[in-house]
mmCIF file with all atom_site columns, C-alpha atoms in Angstrom:
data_model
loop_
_atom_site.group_PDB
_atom_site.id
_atom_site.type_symbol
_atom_site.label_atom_id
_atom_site.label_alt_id
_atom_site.label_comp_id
_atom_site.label_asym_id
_atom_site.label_entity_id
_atom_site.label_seq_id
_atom_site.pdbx_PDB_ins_code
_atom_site.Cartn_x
_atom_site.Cartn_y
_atom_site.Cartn_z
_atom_site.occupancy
_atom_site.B_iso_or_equiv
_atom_site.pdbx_formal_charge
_atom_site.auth_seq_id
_atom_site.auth_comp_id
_atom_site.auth_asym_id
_atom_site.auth_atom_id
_atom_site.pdbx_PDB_model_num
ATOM 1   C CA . UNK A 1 1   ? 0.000   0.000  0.000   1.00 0.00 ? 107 UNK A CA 1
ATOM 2   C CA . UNK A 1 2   ? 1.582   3.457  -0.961  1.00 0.00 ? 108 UNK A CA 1
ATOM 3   C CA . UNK A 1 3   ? 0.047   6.333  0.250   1.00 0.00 ? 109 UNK A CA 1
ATOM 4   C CA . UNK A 1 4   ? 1.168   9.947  -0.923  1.00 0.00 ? 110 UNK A CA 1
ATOM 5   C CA . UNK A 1 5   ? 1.367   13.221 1.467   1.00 0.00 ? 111 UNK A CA 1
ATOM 6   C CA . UNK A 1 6   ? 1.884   16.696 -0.349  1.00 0.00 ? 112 UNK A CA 1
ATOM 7   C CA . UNK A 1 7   ? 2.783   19.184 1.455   1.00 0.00 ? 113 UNK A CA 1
ATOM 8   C CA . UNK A 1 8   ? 3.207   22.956 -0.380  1.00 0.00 ? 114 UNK A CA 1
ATOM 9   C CA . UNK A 1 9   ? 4.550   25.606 0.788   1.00 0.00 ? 115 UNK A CA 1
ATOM 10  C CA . UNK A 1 10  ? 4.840   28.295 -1.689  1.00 0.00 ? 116 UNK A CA 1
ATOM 11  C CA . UNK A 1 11  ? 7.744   30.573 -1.101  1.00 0.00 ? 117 UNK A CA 1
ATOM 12  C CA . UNK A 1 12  ? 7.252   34.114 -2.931  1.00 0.00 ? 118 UNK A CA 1
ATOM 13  C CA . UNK A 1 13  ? 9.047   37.572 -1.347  1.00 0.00 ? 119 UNK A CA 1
ATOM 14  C CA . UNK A 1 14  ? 10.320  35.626 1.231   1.00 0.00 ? 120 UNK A CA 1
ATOM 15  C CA . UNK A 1 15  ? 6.797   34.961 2.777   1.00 0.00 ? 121 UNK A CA 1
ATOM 16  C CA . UNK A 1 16  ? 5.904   31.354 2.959   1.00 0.00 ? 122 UNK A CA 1
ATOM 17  C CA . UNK A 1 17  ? 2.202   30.396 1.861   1.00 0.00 ? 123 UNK A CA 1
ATOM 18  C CA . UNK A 1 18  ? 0.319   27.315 2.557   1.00 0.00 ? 124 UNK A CA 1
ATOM 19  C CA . UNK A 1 19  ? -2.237  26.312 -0.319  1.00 0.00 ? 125 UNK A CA 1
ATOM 20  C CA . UNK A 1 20  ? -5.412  27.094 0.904   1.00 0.00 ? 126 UNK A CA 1
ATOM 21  C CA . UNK A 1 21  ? -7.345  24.608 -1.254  1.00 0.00 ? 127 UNK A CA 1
ATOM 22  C CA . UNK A 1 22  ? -5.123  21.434 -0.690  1.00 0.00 ? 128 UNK A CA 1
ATOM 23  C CA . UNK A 1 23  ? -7.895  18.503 -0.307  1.00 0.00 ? 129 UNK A CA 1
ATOM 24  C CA . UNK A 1 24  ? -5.695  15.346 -0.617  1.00 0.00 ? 130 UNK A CA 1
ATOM 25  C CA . UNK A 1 25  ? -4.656  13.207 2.142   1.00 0.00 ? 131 UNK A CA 1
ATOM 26  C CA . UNK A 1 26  ? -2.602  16.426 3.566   1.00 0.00 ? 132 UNK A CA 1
ATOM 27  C CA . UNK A 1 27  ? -5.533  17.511 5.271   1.00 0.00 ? 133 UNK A CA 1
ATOM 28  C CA . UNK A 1 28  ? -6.429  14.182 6.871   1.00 0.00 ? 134 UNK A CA 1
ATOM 29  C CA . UNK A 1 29  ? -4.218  12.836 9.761   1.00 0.00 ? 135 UNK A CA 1
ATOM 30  C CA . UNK A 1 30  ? -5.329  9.276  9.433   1.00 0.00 ? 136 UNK A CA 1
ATOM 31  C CA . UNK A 1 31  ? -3.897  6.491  7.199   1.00 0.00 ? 137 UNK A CA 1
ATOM 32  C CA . UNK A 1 32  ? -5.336  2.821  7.635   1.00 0.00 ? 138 UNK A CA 1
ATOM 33  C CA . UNK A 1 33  ? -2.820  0.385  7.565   1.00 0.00 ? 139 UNK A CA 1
ATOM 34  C CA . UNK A 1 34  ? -2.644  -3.556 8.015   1.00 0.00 ? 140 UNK A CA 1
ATOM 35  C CA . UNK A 1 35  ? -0.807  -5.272 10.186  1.00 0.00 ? 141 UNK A CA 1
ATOM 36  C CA . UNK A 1 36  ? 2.056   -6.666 8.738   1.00 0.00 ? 142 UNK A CA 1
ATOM 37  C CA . UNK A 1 37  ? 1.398   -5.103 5.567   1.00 0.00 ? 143 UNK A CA 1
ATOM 38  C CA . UNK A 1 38  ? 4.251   -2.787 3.541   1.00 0.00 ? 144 UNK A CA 1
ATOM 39  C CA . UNK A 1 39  ? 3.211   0.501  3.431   1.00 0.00 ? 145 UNK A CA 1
ATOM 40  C CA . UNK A 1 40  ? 5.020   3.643  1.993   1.00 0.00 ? 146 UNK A CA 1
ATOM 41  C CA . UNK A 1 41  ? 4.079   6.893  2.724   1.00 0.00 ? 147 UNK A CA 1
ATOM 42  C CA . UNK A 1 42  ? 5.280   9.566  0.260   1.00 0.00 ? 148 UNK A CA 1
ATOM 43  C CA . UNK A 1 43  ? 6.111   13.196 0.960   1.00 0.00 ? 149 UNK A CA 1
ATOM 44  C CA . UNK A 1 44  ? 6.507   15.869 -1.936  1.00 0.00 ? 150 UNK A CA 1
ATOM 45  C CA . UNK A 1 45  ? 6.779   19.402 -1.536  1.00 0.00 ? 151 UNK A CA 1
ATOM 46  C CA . UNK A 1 46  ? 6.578   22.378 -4.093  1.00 0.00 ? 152 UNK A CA 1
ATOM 47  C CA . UNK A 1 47  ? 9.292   24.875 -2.981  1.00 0.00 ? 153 UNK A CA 1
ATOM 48  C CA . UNK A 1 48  ? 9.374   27.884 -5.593  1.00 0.00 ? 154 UNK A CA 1
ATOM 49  C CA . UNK A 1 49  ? 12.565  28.823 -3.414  1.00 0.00 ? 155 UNK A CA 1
ATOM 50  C CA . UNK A 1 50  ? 15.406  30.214 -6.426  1.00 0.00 ? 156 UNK A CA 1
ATOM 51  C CA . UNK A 1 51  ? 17.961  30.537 -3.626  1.00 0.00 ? 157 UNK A CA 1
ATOM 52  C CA . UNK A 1 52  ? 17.327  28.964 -0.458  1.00 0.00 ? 158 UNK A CA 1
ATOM 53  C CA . UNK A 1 53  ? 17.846  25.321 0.459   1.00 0.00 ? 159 UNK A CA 1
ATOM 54  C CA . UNK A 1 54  ? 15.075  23.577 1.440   1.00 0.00 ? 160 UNK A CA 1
ATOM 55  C CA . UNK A 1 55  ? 14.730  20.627 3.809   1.00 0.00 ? 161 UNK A CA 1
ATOM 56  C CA . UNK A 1 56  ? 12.337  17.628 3.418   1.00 0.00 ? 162 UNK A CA 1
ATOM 57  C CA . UNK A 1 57  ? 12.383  15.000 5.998   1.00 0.00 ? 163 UNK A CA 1
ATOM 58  C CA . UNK A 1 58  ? 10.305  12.218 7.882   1.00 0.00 ? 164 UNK A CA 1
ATOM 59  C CA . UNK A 1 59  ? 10.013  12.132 11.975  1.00 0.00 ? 165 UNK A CA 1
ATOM 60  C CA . UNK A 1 60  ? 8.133   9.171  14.155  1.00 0.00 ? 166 UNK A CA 1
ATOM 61  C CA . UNK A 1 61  ? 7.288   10.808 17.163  1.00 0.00 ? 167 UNK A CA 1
ATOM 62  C CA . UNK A 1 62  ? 9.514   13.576 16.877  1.00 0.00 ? 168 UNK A CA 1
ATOM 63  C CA . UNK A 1 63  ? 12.650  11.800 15.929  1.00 0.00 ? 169 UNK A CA 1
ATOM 64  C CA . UNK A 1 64  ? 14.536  10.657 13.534  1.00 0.00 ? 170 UNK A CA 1
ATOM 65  C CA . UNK A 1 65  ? 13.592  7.326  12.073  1.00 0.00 ? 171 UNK A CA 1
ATOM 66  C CA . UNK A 1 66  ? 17.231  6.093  12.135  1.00 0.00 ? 172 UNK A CA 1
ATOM 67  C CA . UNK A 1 67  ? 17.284  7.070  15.851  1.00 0.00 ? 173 UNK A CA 1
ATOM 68  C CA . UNK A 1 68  ? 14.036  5.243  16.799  1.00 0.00 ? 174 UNK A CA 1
ATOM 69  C CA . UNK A 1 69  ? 14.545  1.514  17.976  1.00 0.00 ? 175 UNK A CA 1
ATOM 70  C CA . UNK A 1 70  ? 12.681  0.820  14.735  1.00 0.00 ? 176 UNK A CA 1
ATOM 71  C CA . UNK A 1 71  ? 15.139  2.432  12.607  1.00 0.00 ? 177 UNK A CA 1
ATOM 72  C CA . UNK A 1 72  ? 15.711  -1.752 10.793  1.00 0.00 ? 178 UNK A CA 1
ATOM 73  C CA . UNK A 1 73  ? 12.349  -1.703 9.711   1.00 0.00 ? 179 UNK A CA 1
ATOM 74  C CA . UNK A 1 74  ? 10.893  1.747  9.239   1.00 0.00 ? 180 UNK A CA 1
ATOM 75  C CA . UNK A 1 75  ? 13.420  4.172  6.974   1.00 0.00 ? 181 UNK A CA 1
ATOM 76  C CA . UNK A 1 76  ? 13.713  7.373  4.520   1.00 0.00 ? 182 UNK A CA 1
ATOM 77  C CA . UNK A 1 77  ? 13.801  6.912  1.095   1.00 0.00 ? 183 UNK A CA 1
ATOM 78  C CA . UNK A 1 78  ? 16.760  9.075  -0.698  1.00 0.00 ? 184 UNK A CA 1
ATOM 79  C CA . UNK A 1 79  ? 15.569  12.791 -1.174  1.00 0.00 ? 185 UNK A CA 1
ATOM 80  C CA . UNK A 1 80  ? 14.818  12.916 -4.936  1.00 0.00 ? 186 UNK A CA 1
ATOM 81  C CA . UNK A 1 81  ? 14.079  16.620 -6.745  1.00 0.00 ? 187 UNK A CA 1
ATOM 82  C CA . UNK A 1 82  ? 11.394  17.061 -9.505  1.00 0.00 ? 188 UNK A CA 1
ATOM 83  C CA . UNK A 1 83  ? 11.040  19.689 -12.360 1.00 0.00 ? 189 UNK A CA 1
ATOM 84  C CA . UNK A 1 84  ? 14.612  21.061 -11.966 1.00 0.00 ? 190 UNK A CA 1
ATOM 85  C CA . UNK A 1 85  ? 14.550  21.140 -7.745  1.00 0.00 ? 191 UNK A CA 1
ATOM 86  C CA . UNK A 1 86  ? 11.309  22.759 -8.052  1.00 0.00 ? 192 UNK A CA 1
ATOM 87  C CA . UNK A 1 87  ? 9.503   19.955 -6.294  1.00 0.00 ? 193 UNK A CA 1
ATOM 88  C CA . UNK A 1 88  ? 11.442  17.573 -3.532  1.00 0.00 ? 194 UNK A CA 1
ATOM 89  C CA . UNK A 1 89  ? 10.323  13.809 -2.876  1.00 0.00 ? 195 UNK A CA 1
ATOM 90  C CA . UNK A 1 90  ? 10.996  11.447 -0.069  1.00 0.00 ? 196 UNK A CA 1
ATOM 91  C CA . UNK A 1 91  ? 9.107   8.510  1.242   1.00 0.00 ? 197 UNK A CA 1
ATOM 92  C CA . UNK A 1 92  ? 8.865   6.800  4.717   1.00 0.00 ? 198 UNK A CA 1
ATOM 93  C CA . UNK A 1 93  ? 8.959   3.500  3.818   1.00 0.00 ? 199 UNK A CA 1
ATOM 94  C CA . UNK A 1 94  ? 7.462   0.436  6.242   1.00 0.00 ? 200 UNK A CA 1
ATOM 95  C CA . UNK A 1 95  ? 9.144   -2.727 5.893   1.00 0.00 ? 201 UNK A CA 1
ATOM 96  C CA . UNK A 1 96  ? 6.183   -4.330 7.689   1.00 0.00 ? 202 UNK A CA 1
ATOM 97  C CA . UNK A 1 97  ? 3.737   -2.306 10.159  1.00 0.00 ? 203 UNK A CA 1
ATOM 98  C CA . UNK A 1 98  ? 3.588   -3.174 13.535  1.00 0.00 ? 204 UNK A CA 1
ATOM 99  C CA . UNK A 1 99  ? 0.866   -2.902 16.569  1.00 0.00 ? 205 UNK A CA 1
ATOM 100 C CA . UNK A 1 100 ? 3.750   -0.193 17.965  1.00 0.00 ? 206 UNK A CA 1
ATOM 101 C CA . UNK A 1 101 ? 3.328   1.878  15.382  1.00 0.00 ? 207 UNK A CA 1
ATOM 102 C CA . UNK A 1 102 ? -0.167  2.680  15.704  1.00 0.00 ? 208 UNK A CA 1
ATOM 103 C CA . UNK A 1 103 ? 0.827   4.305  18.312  1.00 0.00 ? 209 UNK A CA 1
ATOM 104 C CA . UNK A 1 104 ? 3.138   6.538  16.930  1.00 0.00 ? 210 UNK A CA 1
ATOM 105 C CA . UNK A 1 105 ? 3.063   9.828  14.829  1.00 0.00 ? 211 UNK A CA 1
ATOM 106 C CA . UNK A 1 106 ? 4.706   10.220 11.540  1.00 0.00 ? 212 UNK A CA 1
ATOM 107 C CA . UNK A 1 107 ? 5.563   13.768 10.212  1.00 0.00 ? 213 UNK A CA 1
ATOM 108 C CA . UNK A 1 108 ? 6.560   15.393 7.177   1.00 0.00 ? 214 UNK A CA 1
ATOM 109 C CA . UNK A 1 109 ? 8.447   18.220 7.800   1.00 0.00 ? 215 UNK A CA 1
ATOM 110 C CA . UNK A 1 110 ? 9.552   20.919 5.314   1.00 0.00 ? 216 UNK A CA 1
ATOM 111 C CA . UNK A 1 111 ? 11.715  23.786 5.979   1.00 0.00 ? 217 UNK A CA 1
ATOM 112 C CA . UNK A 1 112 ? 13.458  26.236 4.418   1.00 0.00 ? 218 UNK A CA 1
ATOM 113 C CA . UNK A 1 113 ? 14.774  29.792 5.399   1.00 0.00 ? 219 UNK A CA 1
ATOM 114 C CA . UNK A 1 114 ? 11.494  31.623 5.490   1.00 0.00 ? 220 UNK A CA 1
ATOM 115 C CA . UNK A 1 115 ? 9.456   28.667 7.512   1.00 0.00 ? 221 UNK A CA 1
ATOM 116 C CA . UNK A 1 116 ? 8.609   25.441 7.519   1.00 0.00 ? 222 UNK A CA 1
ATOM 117 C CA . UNK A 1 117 ? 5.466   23.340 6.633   1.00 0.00 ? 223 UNK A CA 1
ATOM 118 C CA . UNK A 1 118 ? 4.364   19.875 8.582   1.00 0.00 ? 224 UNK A CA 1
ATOM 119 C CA . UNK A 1 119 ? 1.995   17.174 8.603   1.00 0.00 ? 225 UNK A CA 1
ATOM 120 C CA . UNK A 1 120 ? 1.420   14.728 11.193  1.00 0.00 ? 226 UNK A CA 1
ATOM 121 C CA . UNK A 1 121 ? -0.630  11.258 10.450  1.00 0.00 ? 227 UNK A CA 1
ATOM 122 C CA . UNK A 1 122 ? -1.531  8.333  12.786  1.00 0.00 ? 228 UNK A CA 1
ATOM 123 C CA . UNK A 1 123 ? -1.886  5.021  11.694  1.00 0.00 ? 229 UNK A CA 1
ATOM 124 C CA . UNK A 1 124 ? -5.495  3.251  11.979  1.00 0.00 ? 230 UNK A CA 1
ATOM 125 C CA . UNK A 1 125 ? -5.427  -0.724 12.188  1.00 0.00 ? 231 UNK A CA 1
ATOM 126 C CA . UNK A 1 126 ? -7.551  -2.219 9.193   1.00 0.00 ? 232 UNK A CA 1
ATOM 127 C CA . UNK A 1 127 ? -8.779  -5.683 8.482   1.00 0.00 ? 233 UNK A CA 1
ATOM 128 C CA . UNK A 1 128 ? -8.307  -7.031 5.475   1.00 0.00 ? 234 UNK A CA 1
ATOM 129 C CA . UNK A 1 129 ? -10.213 -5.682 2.467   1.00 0.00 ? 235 UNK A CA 1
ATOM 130 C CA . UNK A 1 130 ? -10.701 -2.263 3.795   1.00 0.00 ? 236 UNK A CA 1
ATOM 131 C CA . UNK A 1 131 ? -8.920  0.616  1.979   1.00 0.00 ? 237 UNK A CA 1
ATOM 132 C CA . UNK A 1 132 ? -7.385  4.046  2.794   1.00 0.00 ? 238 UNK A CA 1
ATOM 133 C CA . UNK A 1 133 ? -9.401  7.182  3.102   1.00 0.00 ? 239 UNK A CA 1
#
């Protein structure tokens, strides 16, 4: 199961702008999951930054996946760039989800010199059969 997160922060005149009309999954903070399943949760941003370095990364519970006891079966895919650097990419990918993570929180964060933008999504334990929302 793959399920994409955008997250856009527009950067123009160094004031950072969220996208008012965003309707996909960035606006929920739910993602059903199966136990045991793989499950990838993708991440892109639109930057519009010409000069500033922007930051896209993936936290569980506020850290670092590679930090988190989990770090062997829940990791960051390689930061990819889109329409010359315009648009930035990385996943969280789940080797196999676990009852623990259900109880954790998995963020999107991206940042750049004039702010930053995050999402925050719980998993929510499916049977079989069901899909996302």
């Amino acid at each position: 199961m793959q399920v994409h997160v955008y997250i856009i922060p527009r950067v123009r005149s160094g004031h950072s702008l969220k996208d008012q009309n965003e309707a996909d999954i960035s606006s929920q903070s739910r993602i059903r999951a199966h136990p045991a399943a793989q499950l990838v949760l993708h991440c892109d941003a639109l930057t519009h930054a010409d000069d500033d370095e922007t930051l896209i990364y993936w936290l569980v519970d506020g850290s670092f996946p590679e930090d988190k006891s989990s770090h062997d079966r829940i990791v960051e895919s390689n930061e990819s760039h889109l329409l010359e650097g315009s648009i930035l990419h990385k996943s969280l990918v789940f080797k196999n989800v676990t009852r623990e993570d259900f109880k954790s929180t998995f963020s999107c964060v991206v940042t750049n010199a004039v702010g930053n933008a995050q999402r925050h999504f719980k998993l929510v334990e499916t049977t079989r059969g069901c899909g996302s929302y």
